[in-house]
């Protein structure tokens, strides 16, 4: 059976309608774009524009009302360890230690590994994420940044081809956020994945993305796709380049228009 | 060379601080006895109650009653909570099941177990099963509610996180739902213990010859008011002690909690 090899993603006319007490609510409307294997694509749009819904669809946690999401040419049928998710709220298991969290996926039948192999993988990602010395600690003793690094280690441990991130650093302070963004670039340079991440930070989108998909206010449609001209591996100092500032101004202008459009809609 | 540990002092202070409210109650009691607000025949002094305790303890009777009641309560709670675990899981995990049974559970939970005693005598009999039934009943419903509310409180994000890592239905139960529920099962145990001790006297209304509740009723028949006081105090003391033990177990078992 052809598994989700390749890691390319194609959204074809994806529409998601929720039934609410006020009637049907279209959250995503005819959204189409594609992501090549190994690419990193940022989805940027006003809050409430269905970005989290989009990630749930990509993860296979929810199904589109119409349209299709193809991964490696195959439609998504449900969640799969091939497609990892990093949540904004970390979602690390509070009752497991750092070590146990990292190997969680490897204790499941879907991607079971021997004890020795689990130890090896855990050591590797705990090292990459700078969590050495905290193996036996419970998440309650970790800072927000450390919890998110733990969540990244846990997602990487099952070796997914794709990684979806839902505002992964939104809950962190500015300094930690920048460090986390650099850490993500770092691990991507070492172990490439197809990335789709949702963010409201234009800077983050440019810093981590190959391309930026700007979506409209609800319902989410593709408004524009912007190419980011910086290649990988990317250094932290691109942030200060003139080109970075130019793209940032451009994207921010469009996003601002979308915010205003969203406000105009909600005012009426 | 050993350095004097600074620990014993705070511990001693804590014990003193904890017993202070009880000492206050005893002092008020003694005062009420002395000013004879109520006839001294009806309100014994702490001393008289203490003497009754020494007398009954000396003959080994008090210990027998304590053992009988404690065994009964523990058995009732263990059975009640054990039954509540699968029911709580079913109610917590399947919203349809919950929607259907929730009103029933709340109805039976609201019934005071003492009101059931006459029926229990008729249907279950006046043997040990009857008394046990009352205690199981008293434990089961609050324990069920604590467990199922604990399960409904599991945030869906953890379920989604486990799903995307590849967890199947059984693994979801075993590795996510169960660990999150352990603290709630322990809480259910604590709540059930409290309710069971509170129900003990009612349970021992079912023709019991031993047990602190039986002792209280006998004393009431023979107008031995100090023994009634003694029974009440001993019940409270054992309940308090057990609660403290469970609390220690809880902190040991769920060290991960914030």
PDB file of N, CA, C and O in Angstrom, chain B residues 216-240:
ATOM      1  N   UNK B 216     -23.809   3.026  69.992  1.00  0.00           N
ATOM      2  CA  UNK B 216     -24.540   4.264  70.259  1.00  0.00           C
ATOM      3  C   UNK B 216     -26.022   3.963  70.494  1.00  0.00           C
ATOM      4  O   UNK B 216     -26.639   4.487  71.419  1.00  0.00           O
ATOM      5  N   UNK B 217     -26.573   3.087  69.654  1.00  0.00           N
ATOM      6  CA  UNK B 217     -28.000   2.773  69.809  1.00  0.00           C
ATOM      7  C   UNK B 217     -28.285   2.042  71.111  1.00  0.00           C
ATOM      8  O   UNK B 217     -29.268   2.336  71.793  1.00  0.00           O
ATOM      9  N   UNK B 218     -27.424   1.098  71.453  1.00  0.00           N
ATOM     10  CA  UNK B 218     -27.591   0.406  72.743  1.00  0.00           C
ATOM     11  C   UNK B 218     -27.529   1.407  73.889  1.00  0.00           C
ATOM     12  O   UNK B 218     -28.356   1.379  74.803  1.00  0.00           O
ATOM     13  N   UNK B 219     -26.528   2.276  73.810  1.00  0.00           N
ATOM     14  CA  UNK B 219     -26.355   3.263  74.867  1.00  0.00           C
ATOM     15  C   UNK B 219     -27.592   4.152  74.973  1.00  0.00           C
ATOM     16  O   UNK B 219     -28.025   4.531  76.062  1.00  0.00           O
ATOM     17  N   UNK B 220     -28.168   4.450  73.820  1.00  0.00           N
ATOM     18  CA  UNK B 220     -29.364   5.281  73.795  1.00  0.00           C
ATOM     19  C   UNK B 220     -30.526   4.561  74.475  1.00  0.00           C
ATOM     20  O   UNK B 220     -31.272   5.151  75.248  1.00  0.00           O
ATOM     21  N   UNK B 221     -30.636   3.264  74.224  1.00  0.00           N
ATOM     22  CA  UNK B 221     -31.710   2.485  74.866  1.00  0.00           C
ATOM     23  C   UNK B 221     -31.554   2.452  76.386  1.00  0.00           C
ATOM     24  O   UNK B 221     -32.538   2.415  77.112  1.00  0.00           O
ATOM     25  N   UNK B 222     -30.303   2.427  76.838  1.00  0.00           N
ATOM     26  CA  UNK B 222     -30.067   2.349  78.283  1.00  0.00           C
ATOM     27  C   UNK B 222     -29.733   3.711  78.874  1.00  0.00           C
ATOM     28  O   UNK B 222     -29.254   3.804  79.996  1.00  0.00           O
ATOM     29  N   UNK B 223     -29.935   4.764  78.081  1.00  0.00           N
ATOM     30  CA  UNK B 223     -29.716   6.144  78.544  1.00  0.00           C
ATOM     31  C   UNK B 223     -28.297   6.378  79.075  1.00  0.00           C
ATOM     32  O   UNK B 223     -28.087   7.071  80.046  1.00  0.00           O
ATOM     33  N   UNK B 224     -27.326   5.752  78.404  1.00  0.00           N
ATOM     34  CA  UNK B 224     -25.927   5.978  78.813  1.00  0.00           C
ATOM     35  C   UNK B 224     -25.347   7.090  77.933  1.00  0.00           C
ATOM     36  O   UNK B 224     -24.636   6.831  76.982  1.00  0.00           O
ATOM     37  N   UNK B 225     -25.671   8.316  78.294  1.00  0.00           N
ATOM     38  CA  UNK B 225     -25.279   9.431  77.428  1.00  0.00           C
ATOM     39  C   UNK B 225     -23.759   9.546  77.226  1.00  0.00           C
ATOM     40  O   UNK B 225     -23.310   9.804  76.103  1.00  0.00           O
ATOM     41  N   UNK B 226     -22.931   9.326  78.234  1.00  0.00           N
ATOM     42  CA  UNK B 226     -21.475   9.402  77.979  1.00  0.00           C
ATOM     43  C   UNK B 226     -21.035   8.435  76.875  1.00  0.00           C
ATOM     44  O   UNK B 226     -20.150   8.753  76.084  1.00  0.00           O
ATOM     45  N   UNK B 227     -21.649   7.264  76.811  1.00  0.00           N
ATOM     46  CA  UNK B 227     -21.255   6.287  75.785  1.00  0.00           C
ATOM     47  C   UNK B 227     -21.685   6.787  74.388  1.00  0.00           C
ATOM     48  O   UNK B 227     -20.972   6.582  73.406  1.00  0.00           O
ATOM     49  N   UNK B 228     -22.823   7.460  74.327  1.00  0.00           N
ATOM     50  CA  UNK B 228     -23.258   8.040  73.047  1.00  0.00           C
ATOM     51  C   UNK B 228     -22.209   9.049  72.568  1.00  0.00           C
ATOM     52  O   UNK B 228     -21.756   9.014  71.417  1.00  0.00           O
ATOM     53  N   UNK B 229     -21.813   9.922  73.504  1.00  0.00           N
ATOM     54  CA  UNK B 229     -20.772  10.899  73.166  1.00  0.00           C
ATOM     55  C   UNK B 229     -19.497  10.199  72.712  1.00  0.00           C
ATOM     56  O   UNK B 229     -18.888  10.572  71.710  1.00  0.00           O
ATOM     57  N   UNK B 230     -19.128   9.166  73.466  1.00  0.00           N
ATOM     58  CA  UNK B 230     -17.902   8.430  73.140  1.00  0.00           C
ATOM     59  C   UNK B 230     -17.974   7.872  71.715  1.00  0.00           C
ATOM     60  O   UNK B 230     -17.046   8.037  70.920  1.00  0.00           O
ATOM     61  N   UNK B 231     -19.103   7.246  71.376  1.00  0.00           N
ATOM     62  CA  UNK B 231     -19.260   6.658  70.045  1.00  0.00           C
ATOM     63  C   UNK B 231     -19.114   7.703  68.947  1.00  0.00           C
ATOM     64  O   UNK B 231     -18.390   7.505  67.961  1.00  0.00           O
ATOM     65  N   UNK B 232     -19.766   8.832  69.156  1.00  0.00           N
ATOM     66  CA  UNK B 232     -19.709   9.899  68.153  1.00  0.00           C
ATOM     67  C   UNK B 232     -18.275  10.383  67.967  1.00  0.00           C
ATOM     68  O   UNK B 232     -17.785  10.529  66.842  1.00  0.00           O
ATOM     69  N   UNK B 233     -17.597  10.588  69.100  1.00  0.00           N
ATOM     70  CA  UNK B 233     -16.221  11.105  69.021  1.00  0.00           C
ATOM     71  C   UNK B 233     -15.304  10.094  68.335  1.00  0.00           C
ATOM     72  O   UNK B 233     -14.482  10.470  67.492  1.00  0.00           O
ATOM     73  N   UNK B 234     -15.460   8.823  68.673  1.00  0.00           N
ATOM     74  CA  UNK B 234     -14.582   7.812  68.075  1.00  0.00           C
ATOM     75  C   UNK B 234     -14.831   7.716  66.564  1.00  0.00           C
ATOM     76  O   UNK B 234     -13.889   7.633  65.773  1.00  0.00           O
ATOM     77  N   UNK B 235     -16.105   7.774  66.154  1.00  0.00           N
ATOM     78  CA  UNK B 235     -16.407   7.752  64.707  1.00  0.00           C
ATOM     79  C   UNK B 235     -15.708   8.909  64.008  1.00  0.00           C
ATOM     80  O   UNK B 235     -15.017   8.734  63.003  1.00  0.00           O
ATOM     81  N   UNK B 236     -15.858  10.098  64.571  1.00  0.00           N
ATOM     82  CA  UNK B 236     -15.229  11.284  63.973  1.00  0.00           C
ATOM     83  C   UNK B 236     -13.727  11.139  63.894  1.00  0.00           C
ATOM     84  O   UNK B 236     -13.102  11.460  62.880  1.00  0.00           O
ATOM     85  N   UNK B 237     -13.141  10.594  64.976  1.00  0.00           N
ATOM     86  CA  UNK B 237     -11.679  10.485  65.026  1.00  0.00           C
ATOM     87  C   UNK B 237     -11.170   9.508  63.970  1.00  0.00           C
ATOM     88  O   UNK B 237     -10.189   9.798  63.267  1.00  0.00           O
ATOM     89  N   UNK B 238     -11.842   8.355  63.856  1.00  0.00           N
ATOM     90  CA  UNK B 238     -11.375   7.368  62.859  1.00  0.00           C
ATOM     91  C   UNK B 238     -11.544   7.941  61.445  1.00  0.00           C
ATOM     92  O   UNK B 238     -10.655   7.812  60.599  1.00  0.00           O
ATOM     93  N   UNK B 239     -12.680   8.607  61.196  1.00  0.00           N
ATOM     94  CA  UNK B 239     -12.920   9.191  59.873  1.00  0.00           C
ATOM     95  C   UNK B 239     -11.828  10.209  59.536  1.00  0.00           C
ATOM     96  O   UNK B 239     -11.300  10.240  58.429  1.00  0.00           O
ATOM     97  N   UNK B 240     -11.483  11.016  60.515  1.00  0.00           N
ATOM     98  CA  UNK B 240     -10.456  12.042  60.326  1.00  0.00           C
ATOM     99  C   UNK B 240      -9.105  11.399  60.008  1.00  0.00           C
ATOM    100  O   UNK B 240      -8.399  11.809  59.082  1.00  0.00           O
TER     101      UNK B 240
END
